[in-house]
Amino acid sequence: MVKIGGAALEANDAIDRFADGVAQVIDAGARVVVVHGGGPALSRMLERLGIGSSFLDGHRVTSADAAEVAEMVLSGSANRALTAALSRAGVRAVGLAGGDAGGLLDV
């Protein structure tokens, strides 16, 4: 399992380099699960919608409204950007959300 942070998702060169690296690992025979962040995009959307956001010890404190927006941003735009980059790198990728399969995904 590898992770790419939300800031890297927004930098075309970083996301493409990451996707190329994933492709190389897969070409070497590994099975890869990629998880991603999306904090910067989430912060922008929360601000745009006028929903407050705070942090405690470096972790976002998420209200019910913010959680709904987080699902939209992470499962939507962030996930799509990552799967598109992986596809450009020749990886057959599918995007899933944590709640898919009734939240029973076991990776």
mmCIF file of N, CA and C in Angstrom, residues 17-72:
data_model
loop_
_atom_site.group_PDB
_atom_site.id
_atom_site.type_symbol
_atom_site.label_atom_id
_atom_site.label_comp_id
_atom_site.label_asym_id
_atom_site.label_seq_id
_atom_site.Cartn_x
_atom_site.Cartn_y
_atom_site.Cartn_z
ATOM 1 N N ARG A 17 4.707 11.808 -11.714
ATOM 2 C CA ARG A 17 5.887 11.041 -11.286
ATOM 3 C C ARG A 17 5.464 9.897 -10.360
ATOM 4 N N PHE A 18 4.526 10.187 -9.465
ATOM 5 C CA PHE A 18 4.011 9.156 -8.573
ATOM 6 C C PHE A 18 3.377 8.022 -9.384
ATOM 7 N N ALA A 19 2.537 8.377 -10.344
ATOM 8 C CA ALA A 19 1.864 7.371 -11.169
ATOM 9 C C ALA A 19 2.876 6.539 -11.957
ATOM 10 N N ASP A 20 3.909 7.189 -12.480
ATOM 11 C CA ASP A 20 4.955 6.448 -13.197
ATOM 12 C C ASP A 20 5.656 5.462 -12.260
ATOM 13 N N GLY A 21 5.908 5.886 -11.017
ATOM 14 C CA GLY A 21 6.523 4.993 -10.032
ATOM 15 C C GLY A 21 5.641 3.803 -9.708
ATOM 16 N N VAL A 22 4.353 4.051 -9.571
ATOM 17 C CA VAL A 22 3.415 2.956 -9.318
ATOM 18 C C VAL A 22 3.436 1.987 -10.501
ATOM 19 N N ALA A 23 3.438 2.516 -11.709
ATOM 20 C CA ALA A 23 3.481 1.668 -12.898
ATOM 21 C C ALA A 23 4.731 0.791 -12.906
ATOM 22 N N GLN A 24 5.869 1.346 -12.512
ATOM 23 C CA GLN A 24 7.110 0.566 -12.471
ATOM 24 C C GLN A 24 7.025 -0.554 -11.443
ATOM 25 N N VAL A 25 6.442 -0.266 -10.295
ATOM 26 C CA VAL A 25 6.308 -1.286 -9.249
ATOM 27 C C VAL A 25 5.383 -2.412 -9.723
ATOM 28 N N ILE A 26 4.312 -2.035 -10.399
ATOM 29 C CA ILE A 26 3.388 -3.044 -10.928
ATOM 30 C C ILE A 26 4.076 -3.861 -12.017
ATOM 31 N N ASP A 27 4.838 -3.195 -12.891
ATOM 32 C CA ASP A 27 5.568 -3.906 -13.949
ATOM 33 C C ASP A 27 6.563 -4.907 -13.360
ATOM 34 N N ALA A 28 7.052 -4.622 -12.144
ATOM 35 C CA ALA A 28 7.992 -5.525 -11.480
ATOM 36 C C ALA A 28 7.266 -6.694 -10.812
ATOM 37 N N GLY A 29 5.933 -6.703 -10.877
ATOM 38 C CA GLY A 29 5.184 -7.846 -10.367
ATOM 39 C C GLY A 29 4.414 -7.617 -9.081
ATOM 40 N N ALA A 30 4.481 -6.423 -8.529
ATOM 41 C CA ALA A 30 3.779 -6.166 -7.265
ATOM 42 C C ALA A 30 2.318 -5.804 -7.522
ATOM 43 N N ARG A 31 1.504 -6.111 -6.548
ATOM 44 C CA ARG A 31 0.113 -5.646 -6.538
ATOM 45 C C ARG A 31 0.082 -4.427 -5.635
ATOM 46 N N VAL A 32 -0.542 -3.374 -6.089
ATOM 47 C CA VAL A 32 -0.474 -2.098 -5.380
ATOM 48 C C VAL A 32 -1.870 -1.576 -5.079
ATOM 49 N N VAL A 33 -2.037 -1.114 -3.854
ATOM 50 C CA VAL A 33 -3.216 -0.350 -3.456
ATOM 51 C C VAL A 33 -2.714 1.045 -3.129
ATOM 52 N N VAL A 34 -3.348 2.048 -3.713
ATOM 53 C CA VAL A 34 -2.951 3.433 -3.483
ATOM 54 C C VAL A 34 -4.049 4.113 -2.675
ATOM 55 N N VAL A 35 -3.657 4.787 -1.620
ATOM 56 C CA VAL A 35 -4.583 5.631 -0.864
ATOM 57 C C VAL A 35 -4.128 7.070 -1.040
ATOM 58 N N HIS A 36 -5.074 7.985 -0.927
ATOM 59 C CA HIS A 36 -4.729 9.382 -1.181
ATOM 60 C C HIS A 36 -5.349 10.306 -0.155
ATOM 61 N N GLY A 37 -4.721 11.449 -0.055
ATOM 62 C CA GLY A 37 -5.252 12.529 0.762
ATOM 63 C C GLY A 37 -6.024 13.493 -0.109
ATOM 64 N N GLY A 38 -6.245 14.669 0.430
ATOM 65 C CA GLY A 38 -6.960 15.692 -0.320
ATOM 66 C C GLY A 38 -7.197 16.933 0.510
ATOM 67 N N GLY A 39 -6.393 17.110 1.539
ATOM 68 C CA GLY A 39 -6.586 18.210 2.475
ATOM 69 C C GLY A 39 -6.681 19.589 1.857
ATOM 70 N N PRO A 40 -5.760 19.980 0.955
ATOM 71 C CA PRO A 40 -5.853 21.317 0.380
ATOM 72 C C PRO A 40 -7.159 21.538 -0.401
ATOM 73 N N ALA A 41 -7.564 20.564 -1.187
ATOM 74 C CA ALA A 41 -8.818 20.690 -1.951
ATOM 75 C C ALA A 41 -10.013 20.736 -1.004
ATOM 76 N N LEU A 42 -9.965 19.951 0.051
ATOM 77 C CA LEU A 42 -11.048 19.959 1.033
ATOM 78 C C LEU A 42 -11.128 21.312 1.728
ATOM 79 N N SER A 43 -9.999 21.853 2.128
ATOM 80 C CA SER A 43 -9.995 23.165 2.779
ATOM 81 C C SER A 43 -10.587 24.235 1.875
ATOM 82 N N ARG A 44 -10.212 24.203 0.603
ATOM 83 C CA ARG A 44 -10.751 25.200 -0.334
ATOM 84 C C ARG A 44 -12.266 25.062 -0.490
ATOM 85 N N MET A 45 -12.747 23.842 -0.592
ATOM 86 C CA MET A 45 -14.179 23.636 -0.780
ATOM 87 C C MET A 45 -14.955 24.021 0.473
ATOM 88 N N LEU A 46 -14.425 23.691 1.638
ATOM 89 C CA LEU A 46 -15.092 24.086 2.881
ATOM 90 C C LEU A 46 -15.186 25.605 2.968
ATOM 91 N N GLU A 47 -14.102 26.283 2.615
ATOM 92 C CA GLU A 47 -14.106 27.752 2.647
ATOM 93 C C GLU A 47 -15.125 28.294 1.645
ATOM 94 N N ARG A 48 -15.122 27.722 0.465
ATOM 95 C CA ARG A 48 -16.054 28.153 -0.588
ATOM 96 C C ARG A 48 -17.512 28.007 -0.147
ATOM 97 N N LEU A 49 -17.802 26.955 0.613
ATOM 98 C CA LEU A 49 -19.162 26.689 1.076
ATOM 99 C C LEU A 49 -19.472 27.367 2.407
ATOM 100 N N GLY A 50 -18.485 28.038 2.973
ATOM 101 C CA GLY A 50 -18.701 28.728 4.237
ATOM 102 C C GLY A 50 -18.817 27.807 5.435
ATOM 103 N N ILE A 51 -18.174 26.651 5.349
ATOM 104 C CA ILE A 51 -18.187 25.677 6.446
ATOM 105 C C ILE A 51 -16.867 25.785 7.188
ATOM 106 N N GLY A 52 -16.950 26.028 8.477
ATOM 107 C CA GLY A 52 -15.748 26.183 9.287
ATOM 108 C C GLY A 52 -14.928 24.906 9.355
ATOM 109 N N SER A 53 -13.638 25.084 9.543
ATOM 110 C CA SER A 53 -12.726 23.954 9.643
ATOM 111 C C SER A 53 -11.659 24.314 10.667
ATOM 112 N N SER A 54 -11.360 23.381 11.544
ATOM 113 C CA SER A 54 -10.321 23.635 12.536
ATOM 114 C C SER A 54 -9.421 22.410 12.642
ATOM 115 N N PHE A 55 -8.268 22.641 13.265
ATOM 116 C CA PHE A 55 -7.287 21.570 13.427
ATOM 117 C C PHE A 55 -6.899 21.465 14.894
ATOM 118 N N LEU A 56 -6.683 20.236 15.327
ATOM 119 C CA LEU A 56 -6.240 19.965 16.681
ATOM 120 C C LEU A 56 -5.064 19.010 16.588
ATOM 121 N N ASP A 57 -3.916 19.437 17.060
ATOM 122 C CA ASP A 57 -2.698 18.622 16.993
ATOM 123 C C ASP A 57 -2.406 18.140 15.574
ATOM 124 N N GLY A 58 -2.654 19.016 14.599
ATOM 125 C CA GLY A 58 -2.355 18.693 13.211
ATOM 126 C C GLY A 58 -3.406 17.872 12.496
ATOM 127 N N HIS A 59 -4.497 17.545 13.170
ATOM 128 C CA HIS A 59 -5.568 16.747 12.565
ATOM 129 C C HIS A 59 -6.818 17.598 12.426
ATOM 130 N N ARG A 60 -7.479 17.464 11.293
ATOM 131 C CA ARG A 60 -8.696 18.223 11.052
ATOM 132 C C ARG A 60 -9.801 17.721 11.974
ATOM 133 N N VAL A 61 -10.497 18.644 12.612
ATOM 134 C CA VAL A 61 -11.679 18.335 13.409
ATOM 135 C C VAL A 61 -12.855 18.485 12.454
ATOM 136 N N THR A 62 -13.565 17.404 12.224
ATOM 137 C CA THR A 62 -14.554 17.365 11.162
ATOM 138 C C THR A 62 -15.969 17.316 11.713
ATOM 139 N N SER A 63 -16.751 18.334 11.387
ATOM 140 C CA SER A 63 -18.172 18.364 11.735
ATOM 141 C C SER A 63 -18.931 17.471 10.757
ATOM 142 N N ALA A 64 -20.201 17.251 11.012
ATOM 143 C CA ALA A 64 -21.019 16.447 10.100
ATOM 144 C C ALA A 64 -21.063 17.088 8.715
ATOM 145 N N ASP A 65 -21.202 18.417 8.660
ATOM 146 C CA ASP A 65 -21.222 19.104 7.362
ATOM 147 C C ASP A 65 -19.889 18.958 6.647
ATOM 148 N N ALA A 66 -18.799 19.109 7.383
ATOM 149 C CA ALA A 66 -17.472 18.979 6.782
ATOM 150 C C ALA A 66 -17.228 17.546 6.313
ATOM 151 N N ALA A 67 -17.733 16.568 7.033
ATOM 152 C CA ALA A 67 -17.563 15.166 6.631
ATOM 153 C C ALA A 67 -18.274 14.892 5.309
ATOM 154 N N GLU A 68 -19.424 15.501 5.121
ATOM 155 C CA GLU A 68 -20.151 15.330 3.861
ATOM 156 C C GLU A 68 -19.359 15.922 2.695
ATOM 157 N N VAL A 69 -18.777 17.091 2.920
ATOM 158 C CA VAL A 69 -17.954 17.728 1.886
ATOM 159 C C VAL A 69 -16.682 16.909 1.658
ATOM 160 N N ALA A 70 -16.101 16.370 2.715
ATOM 161 C CA ALA A 70 -14.890 15.550 2.581
ATOM 162 C C ALA A 70 -15.162 14.341 1.698
ATOM 163 N N GLU A 71 -16.288 13.701 1.890
ATOM 164 C CA GLU A 71 -16.626 12.550 1.054
ATOM 165 C C GLU A 71 -16.749 12.973 -0.407
ATOM 166 N N MET A 72 -17.378 14.121 -0.636
ATOM 167 C CA MET A 72 -17.543 14.616 -1.990
ATOM 168 C C MET A 72 -16.185 14.895 -2.642
#
